[in-house]
PDB file of C-alpha atoms in Angstrom:
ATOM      1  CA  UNK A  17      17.389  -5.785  -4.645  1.00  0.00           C
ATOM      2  CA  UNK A  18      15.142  -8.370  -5.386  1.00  0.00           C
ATOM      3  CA  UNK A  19      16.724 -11.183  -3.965  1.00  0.00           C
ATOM      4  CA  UNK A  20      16.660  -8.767  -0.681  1.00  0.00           C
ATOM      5  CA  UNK A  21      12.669  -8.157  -1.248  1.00  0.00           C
ATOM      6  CA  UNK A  22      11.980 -12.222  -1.431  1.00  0.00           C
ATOM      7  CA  UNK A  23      14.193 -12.995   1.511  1.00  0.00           C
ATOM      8  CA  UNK A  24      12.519 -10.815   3.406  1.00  0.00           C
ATOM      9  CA  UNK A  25       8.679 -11.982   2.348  1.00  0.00           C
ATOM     10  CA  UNK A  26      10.459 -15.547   3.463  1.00  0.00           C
ATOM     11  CA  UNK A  27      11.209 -14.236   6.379  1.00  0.00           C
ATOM     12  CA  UNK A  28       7.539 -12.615   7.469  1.00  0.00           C
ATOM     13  CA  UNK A  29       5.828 -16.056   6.239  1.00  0.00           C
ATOM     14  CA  UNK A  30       8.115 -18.188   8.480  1.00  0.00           C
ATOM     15  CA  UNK A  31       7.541 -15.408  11.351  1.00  0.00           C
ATOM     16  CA  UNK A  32       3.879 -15.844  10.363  1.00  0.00           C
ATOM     17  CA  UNK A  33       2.363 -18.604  11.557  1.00  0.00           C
ATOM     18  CA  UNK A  34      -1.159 -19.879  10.171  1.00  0.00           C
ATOM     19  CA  UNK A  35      -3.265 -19.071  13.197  1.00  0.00           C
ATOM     20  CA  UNK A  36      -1.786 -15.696  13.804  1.00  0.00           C
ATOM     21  CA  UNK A  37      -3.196 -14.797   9.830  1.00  0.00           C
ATOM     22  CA  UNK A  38      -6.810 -16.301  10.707  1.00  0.00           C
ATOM     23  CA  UNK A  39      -6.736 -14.221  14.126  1.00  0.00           C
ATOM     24  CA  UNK A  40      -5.440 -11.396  11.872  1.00  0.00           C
ATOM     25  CA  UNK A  41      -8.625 -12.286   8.984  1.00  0.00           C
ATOM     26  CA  UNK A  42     -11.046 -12.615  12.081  1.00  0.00           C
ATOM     27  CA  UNK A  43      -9.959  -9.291  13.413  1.00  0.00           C
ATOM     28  CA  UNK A  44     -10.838  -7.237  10.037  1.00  0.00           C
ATOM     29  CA  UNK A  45     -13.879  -9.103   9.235  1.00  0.00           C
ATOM     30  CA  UNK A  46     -15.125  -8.521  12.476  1.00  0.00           C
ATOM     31  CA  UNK A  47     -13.830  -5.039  12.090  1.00  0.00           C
ATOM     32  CA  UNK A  48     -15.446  -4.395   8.779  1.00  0.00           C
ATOM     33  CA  UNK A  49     -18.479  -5.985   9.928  1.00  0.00           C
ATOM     34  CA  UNK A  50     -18.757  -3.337  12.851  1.00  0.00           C
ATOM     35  CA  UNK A  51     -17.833  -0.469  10.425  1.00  0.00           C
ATOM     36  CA  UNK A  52     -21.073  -0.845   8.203  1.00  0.00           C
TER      37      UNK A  52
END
């Protein structure tokens, strides 16, 4: 089971490349910052 769970978090990081997190960080912040 838990060799299942890290292979998939391996598999989202290597599907998730660094600029696609920062677009995703820029997106909430931006969101949040909206929100108040």
């Amino acid at each position: 089971m838990q060799d299942s769970k890290e292979t998939s978090e391996e598999t989202v990081n290597w599907q998730t490349p660094e600029y696609v997190v920062v677009e995703t960080a820029l997106e909430v912040t931006a969101y949040a910052l909206t929100d108040r």
